[in-house]
């Protein structure tokens, strides 16, 4: 229905070399969102790849996705009556932000389970198992006939997988609701039904899904931040979605992270919750659904990372939200896109890297046999920043045109965009840069938190997190007074 933003990747085939620059990549994103060209004259993008050890332009992807989100915030500031301001994103700083580094009380948490990783199967191909959640780990071990619990080791998993082919184990795991991906090359992914489906999708879509009166953005007041008084419901849990909410909070939004008290979280929640309120609501109960409905009625943006169709079943799909809150900007994240045979399949950054060809391509660049991951979870982080960009572009459009809007992003679509950026010769020889100079230290509800500062710099409205990171359920389920 109505307007649809179409960012079909890759952008850079058959275009001039200048368009392959970071500014060219940002320009493509910005113009395809039909954002004002004038704003592009107010952005600085210093730095060049490589900034991390990869044959892919991970620095450019980090820089451009952050810059798109930041420039959209500056445009909202302009819509609210502020003068246009300069936005700068240093590539090295942007790449450091995607490393996800943090410590709590001087300790760096271990974010990876010992079973997580790649394994060779009996047919000679490889699979990647994601086991950071206990129920995913124990499910994979049970499927392999391995004992569960702390005593299991990788040797037992390797012996069990020697009796499987990679594709058979991938399918069996998917059928069991587990998270596993078989290694594929780019050519194999391009021939796969899901790879074909993803190739037909835009990088980011912003679609009008209903009629609603426009809500002009209020003029800025004493708090000079672009998203002051914008309310964001954050129904996400793993990196990409939380990064989106964290970014919007840095630009001044009231972001409320809504968690189920019955679901586990990863340790990174301490870092990605900077600037957010954090509440509990169990959507499997009537009380929890009433709570969400009440919060939604005065929200501007809802961000969710449920599998396609899951929130529809609870009465909070995009059309439901547009009925409850006309004028809502509804942002959906998925692993493999919302169409195709894998549309409902669970997935994480590392799995999408494996399935869609990146681990194979990096191993070829490194002249090694074993799959090689990219040095950061760039699909998660770039997707999170692109979600923030799409949410703000839709918010600006709603303020002018009215309507309710649906923004969609997936890790697989972001992967295809990254693949369209220039490869980096000798990029794997780049050393991992030191974090000195990029860190900030704050108190949090989890302990003394040291983490990377946000990479975007504004000439007038400095991004900052005014709320400390706090554990789930810390805050009451009500919006703060303006």
XYZ file of C-alpha atoms in Angstrom:
482
model
C 0.000 0.000 0.000
C 1.345 3.427 -0.828
C 4.998 4.400 -0.753
C 7.689 1.740 -0.754
C 11.365 2.532 -0.378
C 13.405 0.112 -2.492
C 17.118 -0.272 -1.823
C 17.910 -3.192 -4.086
C 21.471 -4.461 -3.681
C 24.125 -4.496 -4.906
C 24.238 -0.786 -5.715
C 27.705 -0.634 -7.128
C 27.819 -2.783 -10.262
C 28.380 -0.697 -13.342
C 28.724 2.631 -11.522
C 31.700 4.956 -11.304
C 34.483 4.446 -8.786
C 33.434 7.579 -6.889
C 30.111 5.929 -6.143
C 32.047 3.062 -4.559
C 33.315 5.392 -1.854
C 31.761 5.589 1.591
C 30.016 8.808 0.610
C 28.684 7.124 -2.517
C 27.298 4.245 -0.469
C 25.625 6.660 1.942
C 24.247 8.726 -0.941
C 22.641 5.606 -2.419
C 20.978 4.798 0.901
C 19.838 8.360 1.468
C 18.449 9.026 -1.998
C 16.598 5.742 -2.244
C 14.841 6.682 0.985
C 13.882 9.937 -0.759
C 15.490 11.963 2.002
C 16.495 15.561 1.147
C 19.672 15.805 -0.954
C 20.650 19.011 0.841
C 21.461 17.016 3.988
C 24.235 15.116 2.169
C 26.295 18.294 2.097
C 26.516 18.207 5.894
C 28.201 14.825 6.421
C 31.879 13.915 6.811
C 33.112 10.331 6.477
C 36.855 10.191 7.215
C 38.823 6.957 6.922
C 39.280 4.087 4.469
C 39.259 0.306 4.616
C 40.856 -1.803 5.867
C 40.305 -0.916 9.502
C 39.641 -4.504 10.605
C 41.157 -7.792 9.351
C 38.701 -8.744 6.598
C 38.586 -8.953 2.821
C 35.168 -7.272 2.988
C 34.474 -3.562 3.488
C 33.302 -3.992 7.068
C 34.560 -0.517 7.955
C 32.575 1.085 5.162
C 29.468 -0.908 6.115
C 29.756 0.198 9.746
C 30.472 3.807 8.835
C 27.705 4.165 6.247
C 25.003 2.468 8.313
C 25.822 4.592 11.380
C 26.014 7.727 9.235
C 22.604 7.003 7.692
C 21.046 6.731 11.159
C 22.839 9.834 12.424
C 22.024 11.948 9.377
C 18.362 10.933 9.675
C 18.404 12.124 13.302
C 19.909 15.428 12.163
C 17.150 15.719 9.558
C 14.497 15.212 12.242
C 16.249 17.922 14.267
C 15.923 20.174 11.211
C 12.225 19.296 10.852
C 11.764 20.320 14.481
C 13.099 23.784 13.785
C 16.816 23.352 14.300
C 19.412 24.545 11.851
C 21.137 21.954 9.695
C 24.196 20.636 11.490
C 27.263 18.665 10.440
C 27.429 14.941 11.118
C 30.760 13.102 11.142
C 31.430 9.362 11.455
C 35.044 8.196 11.544
C 35.434 4.783 9.917
C 37.835 3.403 12.504
C 35.577 4.500 15.366
C 32.532 3.021 13.605
C 34.333 -0.307 13.207
C 35.342 -0.284 16.876
C 31.700 0.174 17.852
C 30.766 -3.017 15.972
C 33.223 -5.073 18.008
C 30.747 -5.044 20.885
C 33.533 -4.785 23.442
C 32.605 -4.091 27.062
C 33.645 -4.913 30.606
C 31.669 -5.033 33.840
C 33.613 -4.200 36.985
C 36.802 -4.772 35.009
C 35.823 -8.199 33.672
C 35.124 -8.914 29.998
C 32.250 -11.437 29.862
C 32.658 -14.547 27.748
C 29.839 -14.270 25.208
C 30.342 -17.612 23.430
C 29.439 -21.114 24.565
C 32.221 -23.679 24.161
C 30.075 -25.747 21.760
C 29.371 -22.801 19.466
C 31.427 -22.891 16.269
C 32.138 -24.739 13.018
C 32.482 -28.493 12.583
C 33.353 -30.723 9.655
C 30.674 -33.284 8.822
C 30.985 -36.758 7.378
C 30.548 -35.521 3.805
C 33.507 -33.142 4.117
C 31.383 -29.992 4.306
C 31.034 -27.820 7.409
C 28.238 -26.681 9.697
C 28.095 -23.907 12.265
C 26.222 -24.558 15.513
C 24.972 -21.609 17.574
C 24.772 -22.713 21.195
C 24.911 -19.523 23.244
C 21.451 -20.180 24.660
C 21.268 -23.315 26.799
C 18.114 -24.613 25.106
C 19.732 -24.300 21.670
C 22.904 -26.018 22.892
C 21.087 -28.869 24.594
C 18.752 -29.295 21.622
C 21.681 -29.641 19.214
C 23.430 -32.075 21.535
C 20.282 -34.177 21.886
C 19.834 -34.267 18.113
C 23.409 -35.550 17.806
C 22.927 -38.130 20.555
C 25.486 -36.400 22.785
C 25.021 -35.990 26.536
C 23.928 -32.518 27.616
C 25.396 -30.501 30.443
C 28.705 -28.966 31.342
C 30.783 -32.105 30.726
C 30.211 -32.289 26.971
C 33.127 -31.258 24.754
C 33.740 -30.415 21.111
C 35.370 -33.793 20.444
C 32.063 -35.546 21.142
C 30.246 -33.182 18.796
C 32.820 -33.738 16.054
C 32.490 -37.531 16.346
C 28.720 -37.322 16.182
C 28.752 -35.023 13.143
C 31.034 -37.433 11.274
C 27.873 -39.519 10.805
C 25.919 -36.661 9.196
C 26.081 -34.710 5.984
C 26.099 -30.946 6.502
C 22.855 -30.277 4.648
C 21.032 -33.136 6.386
C 22.042 -31.886 9.815
C 21.107 -28.308 8.911
C 17.625 -29.427 7.872
C 17.131 -31.724 10.860
C 18.141 -28.911 13.197
C 15.772 -26.483 11.497
C 12.938 -28.992 11.776
C 13.657 -29.173 15.508
C 13.644 -25.363 15.879
C 17.401 -25.190 16.445
C 19.996 -22.784 15.004
C 22.488 -24.391 12.623
C 23.789 -23.395 9.183
C 25.700 -25.370 6.566
C 28.622 -23.701 4.825
C 27.871 -22.428 1.326
C 29.760 -20.464 -1.278
C 28.298 -17.310 -2.795
C 27.388 -19.269 -5.937
C 25.623 -21.949 -3.897
C 23.692 -19.325 -1.930
C 22.704 -17.534 -5.126
C 21.173 -20.794 -6.419
C 19.459 -21.610 -3.121
C 15.707 -20.822 -3.000
C 16.229 -18.497 -0.034
C 19.146 -16.759 -1.696
C 16.944 -16.179 -4.727
C 14.130 -14.847 -2.520
C 16.487 -12.446 -0.717
C 17.854 -11.170 -4.037
C 14.367 -9.875 -4.851
C 14.057 -7.900 -1.605
C 15.165 -4.328 -0.946
C 17.848 -3.693 1.634
C 15.422 -1.601 3.676
C 11.744 -1.206 2.912
C 9.531 1.556 4.247
C 5.943 0.863 3.293
C 2.786 2.772 4.120
C 0.371 0.263 5.630
C -2.554 2.446 6.654
C -4.069 5.881 6.822
C -3.555 8.159 9.789
C -3.337 11.907 10.328
C 0.144 13.383 10.397
C 1.675 14.145 13.773
C 3.974 17.134 13.273
C 7.108 16.794 15.332
C 7.136 19.171 18.313
C 9.566 22.070 18.231
C 12.719 21.325 20.149
C 12.960 22.763 23.640
C 15.622 22.994 26.326
C 16.954 19.480 25.639
C 18.837 19.749 22.331
C 18.533 16.177 21.087
C 16.782 15.270 17.821
C 14.464 12.543 19.180
C 13.490 14.185 22.459
C 9.953 13.002 23.476
C 9.857 10.293 20.783
C 8.712 7.026 22.384
C 10.135 3.721 21.162
C 8.994 0.250 22.220
C 11.912 -2.171 21.868
C 10.755 -5.800 21.609
C 14.135 -7.247 20.625
C 16.777 -9.364 22.319
C 19.841 -10.233 20.222
C 22.219 -7.500 18.988
C 20.695 -6.055 15.789
C 17.411 -4.979 17.351
C 18.963 -3.850 20.644
C 21.563 -1.847 18.679
C 18.710 -0.078 16.876
C 17.069 0.883 20.172
C 20.371 1.902 21.723
C 21.089 4.169 18.736
C 17.690 5.859 18.934
C 18.238 6.373 22.671
C 21.568 8.081 21.948
C 19.697 10.563 19.767
C 17.253 11.387 22.570
C 14.347 8.944 22.244
C 12.599 7.429 25.271
C 13.338 3.766 24.480
C 11.573 1.135 26.558
C 13.004 -2.385 26.317
C 10.207 -4.870 26.938
C 11.361 -8.366 27.962
C 9.542 -11.520 28.976
C 10.459 -12.554 32.515
C 10.562 -16.160 31.250
C 13.122 -15.826 28.454
C 16.924 -15.800 28.753
C 19.104 -12.910 27.656
C 22.727 -12.731 26.571
C 25.382 -10.898 28.566
C 25.593 -8.171 25.917
C 22.276 -6.790 27.207
C 24.352 -4.798 29.704
C 26.035 -2.928 26.843
C 23.117 -2.658 24.408
C 20.712 -1.358 27.079
C 22.529 1.957 27.491
C 19.988 4.786 27.511
C 16.935 2.513 27.822
C 14.150 1.949 30.277
C 13.722 -1.786 30.902
C 10.433 -3.475 31.793
C 8.909 -6.936 32.046
C 5.742 -8.138 30.308
C 4.851 -11.729 29.451
C 3.014 -11.583 26.120
C 1.800 -15.151 26.600
C -0.551 -13.803 29.268
C -3.551 -11.500 28.953
C -1.976 -9.140 31.473
C 1.188 -8.861 29.418
C -0.726 -8.196 26.217
C -2.819 -5.516 27.941
C 0.398 -3.904 29.160
C 1.860 -3.846 25.656
C -1.370 -2.458 24.213
C -1.437 0.354 26.747
C 2.182 1.290 26.034
C 1.630 1.092 22.282
C -1.209 3.606 22.344
C 1.193 6.458 23.013
C 4.309 5.125 21.228
C 5.767 6.558 18.028
C 7.923 3.578 17.013
C 7.746 -0.162 17.734
C 10.816 -2.281 16.991
C 10.466 -6.065 17.039
C 12.678 -9.041 16.221
C 10.175 -11.887 16.475
C 10.075 -14.393 13.632
C 7.662 -13.353 10.853
C 4.081 -13.970 11.960
C 4.842 -14.528 15.657
C 3.540 -11.169 16.879
C 0.571 -11.374 14.486
C -0.514 -14.474 16.398
C -0.479 -12.433 19.619
C -2.477 -9.571 18.104
C 0.455 -7.178 17.625
C 1.419 -7.567 13.972
C 1.938 -4.430 11.872
C -1.705 -4.099 10.853
C -2.838 -4.683 14.450
C -0.410 -2.044 15.705
C -1.607 0.431 13.065
C -5.178 -0.103 14.271
C -4.249 0.303 17.961
C -1.963 3.266 17.305
C -2.715 4.987 13.960
C 0.459 6.627 12.713
C 2.812 4.035 14.240
C 6.197 3.318 12.686
C 6.530 -0.475 12.985
C 10.045 -1.891 12.453
C 10.515 -5.614 11.791
C 13.803 -7.534 11.870
C 14.266 -11.087 10.596
C 17.235 -13.356 9.925
C 16.622 -14.448 6.345
C 13.911 -12.057 5.117
C 10.131 -12.221 5.308
C 9.603 -14.266 2.113
C 11.003 -17.563 0.854
C 11.262 -21.056 2.383
C 13.457 -19.826 5.245
C 11.310 -16.843 6.174
C 10.435 -18.292 9.575
C 13.810 -19.917 10.220
C 15.744 -18.836 13.286
C 19.121 -17.315 12.636
C 21.939 -15.195 13.995
C 24.699 -13.142 12.391
C 27.274 -15.948 12.454
C 24.817 -18.391 10.869
C 23.808 -16.011 8.086
C 27.508 -15.397 7.391
C 27.986 -19.163 7.037
C 24.870 -19.896 4.991
C 25.197 -16.981 2.569
C 28.825 -17.442 1.536
C 30.889 -15.033 3.636
C 32.756 -17.618 5.729
C 33.679 -19.493 2.554
C 34.822 -16.296 0.810
C 36.929 -15.197 3.772
C 38.586 -18.631 3.969
C 39.439 -18.404 0.268
C 40.927 -14.947 0.785
C 42.975 -16.330 3.689
C 43.967 -19.435 1.664
C 42.767 -21.713 4.428
C 40.474 -24.722 4.368
C 38.354 -24.117 7.454
C 35.554 -21.531 7.294
C 36.655 -18.083 8.455
C 34.192 -15.656 10.064
C 34.356 -11.917 9.574
C 36.114 -10.195 12.491
C 32.918 -8.613 13.865
C 29.207 -9.365 13.744
C 28.802 -6.729 11.085
C 25.466 -8.083 9.836
C 23.941 -7.559 13.270
C 25.373 -4.115 13.797
C 24.787 -2.745 10.298
C 21.233 -4.113 10.378
C 20.632 -2.392 13.714
C 21.801 0.961 12.395
C 19.797 0.495 9.184
C 16.720 -0.214 11.315
C 17.316 3.059 13.156
C 17.745 4.832 9.814
C 14.533 3.364 8.393
C 12.587 4.111 11.565
C 13.595 7.774 11.492
C 13.015 8.150 7.752
C 9.504 6.758 8.257
C 8.971 9.015 11.283
C 9.894 12.047 9.183
C 7.551 10.931 6.417
C 4.724 10.352 8.919
C 5.158 13.884 10.272
C 4.724 15.321 6.774
C 2.376 12.885 5.003
C 0.608 11.035 7.778
C -0.019 7.298 7.538
C 1.156 4.249 9.438
C 4.426 2.723 8.262
C 6.194 -0.641 8.216
C 10.003 -0.805 8.026
C 11.624 -4.176 7.283
C 15.270 -5.222 7.548
C 16.912 -8.659 7.648
C 20.432 -9.927 8.279
C 20.419 -11.683 4.906
C 19.451 -8.500 3.073
C 22.225 -6.604 4.864
C 24.623 -9.411 3.892
C 23.732 -8.958 0.244
C 24.368 -5.205 0.552
C 27.773 -5.799 2.154
C 28.633 -8.188 -0.657
C 27.925 -5.386 -3.141
C 30.460 -3.075 -1.490
C 34.041 -3.192 -2.822
C 36.248 -6.064 -1.639
C 39.416 -5.048 0.204
C 42.701 -6.370 -1.251
C 45.051 -7.563 1.506
C 42.419 -6.610 4.061
C 43.126 -9.707 6.135
C 46.613 -8.379 6.859
C 45.139 -5.427 8.766
C 45.873 -5.726 12.499
C 43.034 -5.493 14.992
C 43.211 -1.880 16.229
C 43.527 -0.951 19.878
C 40.436 0.314 21.675
C 42.312 3.109 23.452
C 40.559 6.436 23.023
C 37.178 4.983 22.059
C 35.911 3.855 25.470
C 33.696 5.492 28.068
C 33.041 4.426 31.655
C 29.662 4.691 33.385
C 27.780 3.203 36.292
C 25.045 0.707 35.381
C 22.620 -1.663 37.004
C 25.013 -4.475 36.058
C 28.157 -2.894 37.535
C 30.784 -0.437 36.349
C 30.411 -0.511 32.563
C 33.219 0.296 30.129
C 32.161 0.261 26.480
C 32.738 2.017 23.156
C 31.250 5.486 22.702
C 28.823 6.051 19.847
C 30.778 6.845 16.669
C 28.519 9.584 15.263
C 29.440 13.178 16.032
C 27.007 16.109 15.660
C 27.978 19.771 15.552
C 24.945 20.881 17.609
C 23.226 17.903 19.292
C 25.822 15.601 20.808
C 24.517 12.021 21.151
C 24.439 10.745 24.718
C 22.749 8.127 26.846
C 21.125 9.904 29.780
C 19.804 6.688 31.360
C 22.136 3.995 32.706
C 21.879 0.432 31.464
C 19.700 -1.548 33.905
C 18.588 -5.193 34.200
C 15.258 -6.331 32.694
C 12.243 -5.418 34.797
C 13.904 -2.517 36.609
C 11.399 0.147 35.524
C 7.593 0.393 35.804
C 5.534 -0.225 32.657
C 4.603 3.421 32.138
C 6.095 6.080 29.898
C 7.976 8.872 31.672
C 6.461 12.342 31.739
C 7.923 14.732 29.174
